[in-house]
Amino acid sequence: MNKNHILHFKEMNELYAYINVPVHTVNPNIHIYQFSDFTEASINSIQPHTKDFHQVSFIQGFGNSQLNINQQKVRELNSVLYFISPNHRYSWSRDIDIKGYILNFKQEYVALAPEDFEHLFSFFNLNRLNAIPIEDEEIKRVTEIFEALCSEYRKPRNTFSEEILKHYLQVVLYKCLDLYKKRMKTVDELPNSQRLFVKYQSLINNYYLSKRTVKEYADLLHVTPNHLSETIKESTGKNALHYINQRLLLEAKNLLKYSDDDVKQIAYTLNFASPSHFGKFFKKLALKTPANYRKEKQSKK
């Protein structure tokens, strides 16, 4: 077994086949579909994976879904936008009643140099917040924009279809940028300690498979480990390492509950040195073995 194995999808249709959603794109550079396109046969969760394209999703009716891209608890929200790049390791479990749109596209489809794209649409960057709640007054407009792109995509192709789709994609991205800047302004107005905590949570979610120490996150945040630890402790009452471990435990529980992978494979998916190390970690935090946790959850289905 490859200990560093992680699912990777080069093309959109490969992902759709894996999650068993009955959609297909004839355009390899852009595709939009809806959560209503999922069926009873579609999978309800997916382990950490990467892909060679970007994703923007607009969700309403979140239900019990869990999108594991930001430790800011992307759940139990009415409406949210989230942003995934090829650099993310991303996983999710979805509520069957979730509503909204999933937009996938390749960066080269946008008329910007890669470095300009990354600088302008920074909400795709690993070191930034990758999910933002949508205020009630904005929901109608965001819905209209996604509906327009979806409608245009489903029309028969003609001479100007590509240019029109590129135009609508830019409308979506710039609207996201407008909302993101407003959200970041709100975050920037938080007290320093809370702002550091929000950024720390975001980084954990993006790097939890490869970075397991407080020092590694302190380096990303350009602060000392002591400063980070003291700030988190003062802000939340819990130490900084607690949040790294809880994020890893959350992913482990999701894989044990929703995936068919055996415990050994899950241990390697989560980058543990061995299944025994994973077992000790899990039992210490969950107070039961991975096997017992899985058996307990499956018996309740």
CSV table of C-alpha atoms in Angstrom, one decimal:
chain,number,residue,atom,x,y,z
A,1,MET,CA,0.0,0.0,0.0
A,2,ASN,CA,1.2,3.5,-0.8
A,3,LYS,CA,1.3,5.2,2.6
A,4,ASN,CA,0.9,8.6,0.9
A,5,HIS,CA,-2.0,7.6,-1.2
A,6,ILE,CA,-4.6,10.3,-1.7
A,7,LEU,CA,-7.4,10.5,-4.2
A,8,HIS,CA,-6.6,12.8,-7.1
A,9,PHE,CA,-8.9,13.8,-10.0
A,10,LYS,CA,-7.3,15.2,-13.2
A,11,GLU,CA,-10.6,15.9,-14.9
A,12,MET,CA,-14.1,16.9,-13.8
A,13,ASN,CA,-15.8,13.8,-15.2
A,14,GLU,CA,-13.5,11.5,-13.3
A,15,LEU,CA,-14.7,13.1,-10.1
A,16,TYR,CA,-18.4,12.8,-11.1
A,17,ALA,CA,-17.9,9.1,-11.9
A,18,TYR,CA,-16.3,8.5,-8.5
A,19,ILE,CA,-19.0,10.2,-6.5
A,20,ASN,CA,-21.7,8.7,-8.8
A,21,VAL,CA,-23.5,11.8,-9.7
A,22,PRO,CA,-25.2,11.6,-13.1
A,23,VAL,CA,-23.7,14.7,-14.7
A,24,HIS,CA,-21.1,15.0,-17.5
A,25,THR,CA,-19.3,17.9,-19.1
A,26,VAL,CA,-18.3,18.1,-22.7
A,27,ASN,CA,-16.3,21.2,-21.9
A,28,PRO,CA,-13.2,20.1,-19.9
A,29,ASN,CA,-12.6,23.7,-18.8
A,30,ILE,CA,-15.9,24.6,-17.1
A,31,HIS,CA,-18.9,22.9,-15.7
A,32,ILE,CA,-21.8,23.9,-13.3
A,33,TYR,CA,-24.4,21.6,-11.8
A,34,GLN,CA,-26.7,21.5,-8.7
A,35,PHE,CA,-26.8,19.5,-5.6
A,36,SER,CA,-30.3,18.4,-6.8
A,37,ASP,CA,-28.4,16.4,-9.5
A,38,PHE,CA,-27.2,14.0,-6.8
A,39,THR,CA,-29.3,10.8,-6.5
A,40,GLU,CA,-29.8,8.2,-3.8
A,41,ALA,CA,-27.0,6.2,-5.5
A,42,SER,CA,-24.5,9.1,-5.2
A,43,ILE,CA,-22.0,8.8,-2.3
A,44,ASN,CA,-22.7,10.9,0.8
A,45,SER,CA,-19.1,11.6,1.6
A,46,ILE,CA,-15.6,11.6,0.2
A,47,GLN,CA,-12.2,11.3,1.8
A,48,PRO,CA,-9.5,13.9,1.5
A,49,HIS,CA,-8.7,14.4,-2.2
A,50,THR,CA,-7.2,16.9,-4.7
A,51,LYS,CA,-8.1,17.9,-8.2
A,52,ASP,CA,-6.6,19.8,-11.1
A,53,PHE,CA,-9.3,22.4,-11.2
A,54,HIS,CA,-10.9,25.1,-9.1
A,55,GLN,CA,-14.3,25.0,-7.4
A,56,VAL,CA,-16.7,27.6,-6.3
A,57,SER,CA,-19.9,26.4,-4.6
A,58,PHE,CA,-22.9,28.3,-3.3
A,59,ILE,CA,-24.9,26.4,-0.7
A,60,GLN,CA,-28.3,27.0,0.8
A,61,GLY,CA,-30.1,24.7,3.2
A,62,PHE,CA,-26.9,23.3,4.7
A,63,GLY,CA,-28.7,20.8,6.9
A,64,ASN,CA,-26.2,18.4,8.5
A,65,SER,CA,-23.6,18.7,5.8
A,66,GLN,CA,-19.9,19.1,6.8
A,67,LEU,CA,-17.4,20.7,4.4
A,68,ASN,CA,-14.0,20.1,5.7
A,69,ILE,CA,-12.1,23.0,4.2
A,70,ASN,CA,-12.2,25.5,7.1
A,71,GLN,CA,-12.1,24.8,10.8
A,72,GLN,CA,-14.4,27.8,11.3
A,73,LYS,CA,-17.1,25.2,11.4
A,74,VAL,CA,-18.6,25.3,7.9
A,75,ARG,CA,-21.9,23.8,9.0
A,76,GLU,CA,-25.3,24.8,10.3
A,77,LEU,CA,-25.3,27.9,8.1
A,78,ASN,CA,-28.1,29.1,5.9
A,79,SER,CA,-26.0,30.2,3.0
A,80,VAL,CA,-22.3,30.0,2.3
A,81,LEU,CA,-19.8,30.3,-0.6
A,82,TYR,CA,-16.7,28.2,-0.5
A,83,PHE,CA,-13.6,28.1,-2.6
A,84,ILE,CA,-11.3,25.2,-3.5
A,85,SER,CA,-8.1,25.2,-5.5
A,86,PRO,CA,-5.9,22.4,-6.8
A,87,ASN,CA,-3.7,23.0,-3.8
A,88,HIS,CA,-6.4,22.0,-1.3
A,89,ARG,CA,-6.9,18.6,0.2
A,90,TYR,CA,-10.7,18.6,0.5
A,91,SER,CA,-13.3,16.3,1.9
A,92,TRP,CA,-17.0,16.5,2.6
A,93,SER,CA,-20.1,14.7,3.9
A,94,ARG,CA,-23.4,16.1,2.6
A,95,ASP,CA,-26.9,16.2,3.9
A,96,ILE,CA,-29.4,14.7,1.3
A,97,ASP,CA,-31.4,17.9,1.4
A,98,ILE,CA,-28.5,20.3,0.7
A,99,LYS,CA,-29.3,22.8,-2.1
A,100,GLY,CA,-27.2,25.0,-4.3
A,101,TYR,CA,-24.6,25.0,-7.1
A,102,ILE,CA,-21.2,23.6,-7.8
A,103,LEU,CA,-19.0,25.4,-10.3
A,104,ASN,CA,-15.8,23.8,-11.5
A,105,PHE,CA,-13.4,25.4,-13.8
A,106,LYS,CA,-9.7,25.4,-14.9
A,107,GLN,CA,-7.6,28.4,-14.1
A,108,GLU,CA,-6.5,28.8,-17.7
A,109,TYR,CA,-10.1,29.4,-18.7
A,110,VAL,CA,-9.9,32.8,-17.0
A,111,ALA,CA,-8.1,35.5,-19.1
A,112,LEU,CA,-5.4,36.2,-16.4
A,113,ALA,CA,-1.9,35.1,-15.9
A,114,PRO,CA,-1.6,32.5,-13.1
A,115,GLU,CA,0.2,34.9,-10.7
A,116,ASP,CA,-2.4,37.6,-11.4
A,117,PHE,CA,-5.3,35.1,-10.9
A,118,GLU,CA,-3.8,34.0,-7.6
A,119,HIS,CA,-3.2,37.6,-6.4
A,120,LEU,CA,-6.7,38.9,-7.4
A,121,PHE,CA,-8.8,36.0,-6.3
A,122,SER,CA,-6.9,35.3,-3.1
A,123,PHE,CA,-9.9,33.4,-1.6
A,124,PHE,CA,-8.5,30.3,-3.3
A,125,ASN,CA,-5.2,30.6,-1.4
A,126,LEU,CA,-4.4,28.1,1.3
A,127,ASN,CA,-3.4,30.8,3.7
A,128,ARG,CA,-6.7,32.6,3.5
A,129,LEU,CA,-10.2,32.0,4.6
A,130,ASN,CA,-11.8,29.7,2.0
A,131,ALA,CA,-15.5,29.9,3.1
A,132,ILE,CA,-17.7,32.9,3.8
A,133,PRO,CA,-21.3,33.0,5.0
A,134,ILE,CA,-23.7,35.0,2.8
A,135,GLU,CA,-25.8,37.7,4.4
A,136,ASP,CA,-29.6,37.5,3.7
A,137,GLU,CA,-29.6,40.7,1.6
A,138,GLU,CA,-27.1,39.2,-0.8
A,139,ILE,CA,-28.6,35.7,-1.2
A,140,LYS,CA,-31.1,36.7,-4.0
A,141,ARG,CA,-28.4,38.3,-6.1
A,142,VAL,CA,-25.9,35.5,-5.7
A,143,THR,CA,-28.6,33.0,-6.6
A,144,GLU,CA,-29.4,34.9,-9.7
A,145,ILE,CA,-25.8,34.9,-10.8
A,146,PHE,CA,-25.4,31.2,-10.4
A,147,GLU,CA,-28.7,30.5,-12.1
A,148,ALA,CA,-27.7,32.6,-15.1
A,149,LEU,CA,-24.4,30.7,-15.5
A,150,CYS,CA,-26.2,27.4,-15.1
A,151,SER,CA,-28.8,28.3,-17.7
A,152,GLU,CA,-26.2,29.5,-20.2
A,153,TYR,CA,-24.2,26.4,-19.7
A,154,ARG,CA,-27.2,24.2,-20.5
A,155,LYS,CA,-28.0,26.0,-23.8
A,156,PRO,CA,-27.0,24.4,-27.1
A,157,ARG,CA,-23.5,25.5,-28.2
A,158,ASN,CA,-23.1,28.2,-30.8
A,159,THR,CA,-20.4,30.5,-32.2
A,160,PHE,CA,-20.2,32.7,-29.1
A,161,SER,CA,-20.9,30.1,-26.3
A,162,GLU,CA,-17.3,30.0,-25.1
A,163,GLU,CA,-17.0,33.8,-24.7
A,164,ILE,CA,-20.4,34.0,-23.0
A,165,LEU,CA,-19.5,31.3,-20.5
A,166,LYS,CA,-16.2,33.1,-19.8
A,167,HIS,CA,-18.1,36.3,-19.2
A,168,TYR,CA,-20.5,34.6,-16.7
A,169,LEU,CA,-17.5,32.9,-14.9
A,170,GLN,CA,-15.9,36.3,-14.4
A,171,VAL,CA,-19.2,37.7,-13.1
A,172,VAL,CA,-19.3,34.9,-10.5
A,173,LEU,CA,-15.6,35.4,-9.5
A,174,TYR,CA,-15.9,39.2,-9.2
A,175,LYS,CA,-19.1,38.9,-7.1
A,176,CYS,CA,-17.3,36.4,-4.9
A,177,LEU,CA,-14.4,38.9,-4.6
A,178,ASP,CA,-16.8,41.7,-3.6
A,179,LEU,CA,-18.4,39.6,-0.9
A,180,TYR,CA,-15.0,38.2,0.3
A,181,LYS,CA,-13.5,41.7,0.7
A,182,LYS,CA,-16.6,42.7,2.8
A,183,ARG,CA,-16.1,39.5,4.9
A,184,MET,CA,-12.4,40.1,5.4
A,185,LYS,CA,-13.1,43.7,6.5
A,186,THR,CA,-15.3,42.2,9.2
A,187,VAL,CA,-12.6,39.8,10.2
A,188,ASP,CA,-9.9,42.5,10.3
A,189,GLU,CA,-12.1,44.5,12.7
A,190,LEU,CA,-12.0,41.7,15.2
A,191,PRO,CA,-9.6,42.1,18.2
A,192,ASN,CA,-6.1,40.8,17.4
A,193,SER,CA,-6.5,37.7,19.5
A,194,GLN,CA,-9.8,36.6,17.7
A,195,ARG,CA,-8.3,37.4,14.3
A,196,LEU,CA,-5.3,35.3,15.0
A,197,PHE,CA,-7.6,32.4,16.1
A,198,VAL,CA,-9.7,32.6,12.9
A,199,LYS,CA,-6.6,32.5,10.7
A,200,TYR,CA,-5.1,29.7,12.8
A,201,GLN,CA,-8.3,27.6,12.3
A,202,SER,CA,-8.2,28.2,8.6
A,203,LEU,CA,-4.6,27.1,8.3
A,204,ILE,CA,-5.2,24.0,10.3
A,205,ASN,CA,-8.0,22.8,8.0
A,206,ASN,CA,-5.8,23.3,4.9
A,207,TYR,CA,-2.6,21.7,6.4
A,208,TYR,CA,-3.8,19.2,9.0
A,209,LEU,CA,-2.6,16.2,7.0
A,210,SER,CA,1.0,17.5,6.8
A,211,LYS,CA,1.5,19.9,9.7
A,212,ARG,CA,1.0,18.6,13.2
A,213,THR,CA,2.9,21.0,15.5
A,214,VAL,CA,2.1,24.5,16.8
A,215,LYS,CA,5.5,25.7,15.6
A,216,GLU,CA,4.6,24.9,12.0
A,217,TYR,CA,1.5,27.0,12.2
A,218,ALA,CA,3.2,29.8,14.1
A,219,ASP,CA,5.7,30.0,11.3
A,220,LEU,CA,2.9,30.4,8.7
A,221,LEU,CA,1.4,33.1,10.8
A,222,HIS,CA,4.7,34.9,11.4
A,223,VAL,CA,4.5,34.7,15.2
A,224,THR,CA,6.3,32.8,17.8
A,225,PRO,CA,5.0,29.4,19.0
A,226,ASN,CA,4.7,30.9,22.6
A,227,HIS,CA,2.7,33.9,21.4
A,228,LEU,CA,0.3,31.7,19.4
A,229,SER,CA,-0.1,29.2,22.2
A,230,GLU,CA,-0.8,32.0,24.8
A,231,THR,CA,-3.2,33.8,22.5
A,232,ILE,CA,-5.2,30.7,21.7
A,233,LYS,CA,-5.3,29.8,25.4
A,234,GLU,CA,-6.5,33.2,26.4
A,235,SER,CA,-9.1,33.4,23.7
A,236,THR,CA,-10.6,30.0,23.9
A,237,GLY,CA,-9.5,28.3,27.1
A,238,LYS,CA,-8.0,25.5,25.2
A,239,ASN,CA,-4.4,25.0,24.1
A,240,ALA,CA,-3.3,25.4,20.5
A,241,LEU,CA,-2.5,21.8,20.0
A,242,HIS,CA,-6.1,20.9,20.9
A,243,TYR,CA,-7.4,22.4,17.6
A,244,ILE,CA,-4.9,20.5,15.5
A,245,ASN,CA,-5.8,17.2,17.1
A,246,GLN,CA,-9.6,17.9,16.9
A,247,ARG,CA,-9.4,18.6,13.2
A,248,LEU,CA,-7.5,15.4,12.6
A,249,LEU,CA,-10.0,13.5,14.8
A,250,LEU,CA,-12.9,15.0,12.9
A,251,GLU,CA,-11.5,13.7,9.6
A,252,ALA,CA,-10.8,10.3,11.2
A,253,LYS,CA,-14.4,10.0,12.4
A,254,ASN,CA,-15.8,11.0,9.0
A,255,LEU,CA,-13.8,8.4,7.3
A,256,LEU,CA,-14.7,5.7,9.8
A,257,LYS,CA,-18.4,6.6,9.6
A,258,TYR,CA,-18.8,7.2,5.9
A,259,SER,CA,-16.1,5.5,3.9
A,260,ASP,CA,-15.5,1.8,3.2
A,261,ASP,CA,-11.8,2.0,3.7
A,262,ASP,CA,-10.3,-0.3,6.4
A,263,VAL,CA,-8.7,1.2,9.5
A,264,LYS,CA,-5.2,0.6,8.1
A,265,GLN,CA,-5.9,2.5,4.9
A,266,ILE,CA,-7.5,5.3,6.9
A,267,ALA,CA,-4.4,5.6,9.0
A,268,TYR,CA,-2.2,6.0,6.0
A,269,THR,CA,-4.7,8.4,4.3
A,270,LEU,CA,-4.3,10.6,7.4
A,271,ASN,CA,-0.5,10.4,7.2
A,272,PHE,CA,0.0,8.5,10.4
A,273,ALA,CA,3.3,6.6,10.6
A,274,SER,CA,1.5,3.3,11.2
A,275,PRO,CA,-2.0,2.0,12.0
A,276,SER,CA,-0.9,1.5,15.6
A,277,HIS,CA,0.0,5.2,16.0
A,278,PHE,CA,-3.4,6.1,14.5
A,279,GLY,CA,-5.1,3.7,17.0
A,280,LYS,CA,-3.4,5.2,20.0
A,281,PHE,CA,-4.2,8.8,18.8
A,282,PHE,CA,-7.8,7.9,18.2
A,283,LYS,CA,-8.4,6.1,21.4
A,284,LYS,CA,-6.8,8.8,23.5
A,285,LEU,CA,-9.1,11.5,22.1
A,286,ALA,CA,-12.3,9.5,21.3
A,287,LEU,CA,-12.0,7.1,24.3
A,288,LYS,CA,-12.6,4.1,22.0
A,289,THR,CA,-10.8,2.3,19.3
A,290,PRO,CA,-11.4,3.2,15.6
A,291,ALA,CA,-13.0,-0.2,15.1
A,292,ASN,CA,-15.4,0.2,18.0
A,293,TYR,CA,-16.3,3.7,16.9
A,294,ARG,CA,-17.1,2.5,13.4
A,295,LYS,CA,-19.1,-0.4,14.7
A,296,GLU,CA,-21.1,1.9,17.0
A,297,LYS,CA,-21.9,4.4,14.2
A,298,GLN,CA,-22.8,1.7,11.7
A,299,SER,CA,-25.2,0.1,14.1
A,300,LYS,CA,-27.2,3.4,14.3
A,301,LYS,CA,-27.7,3.6,10.5
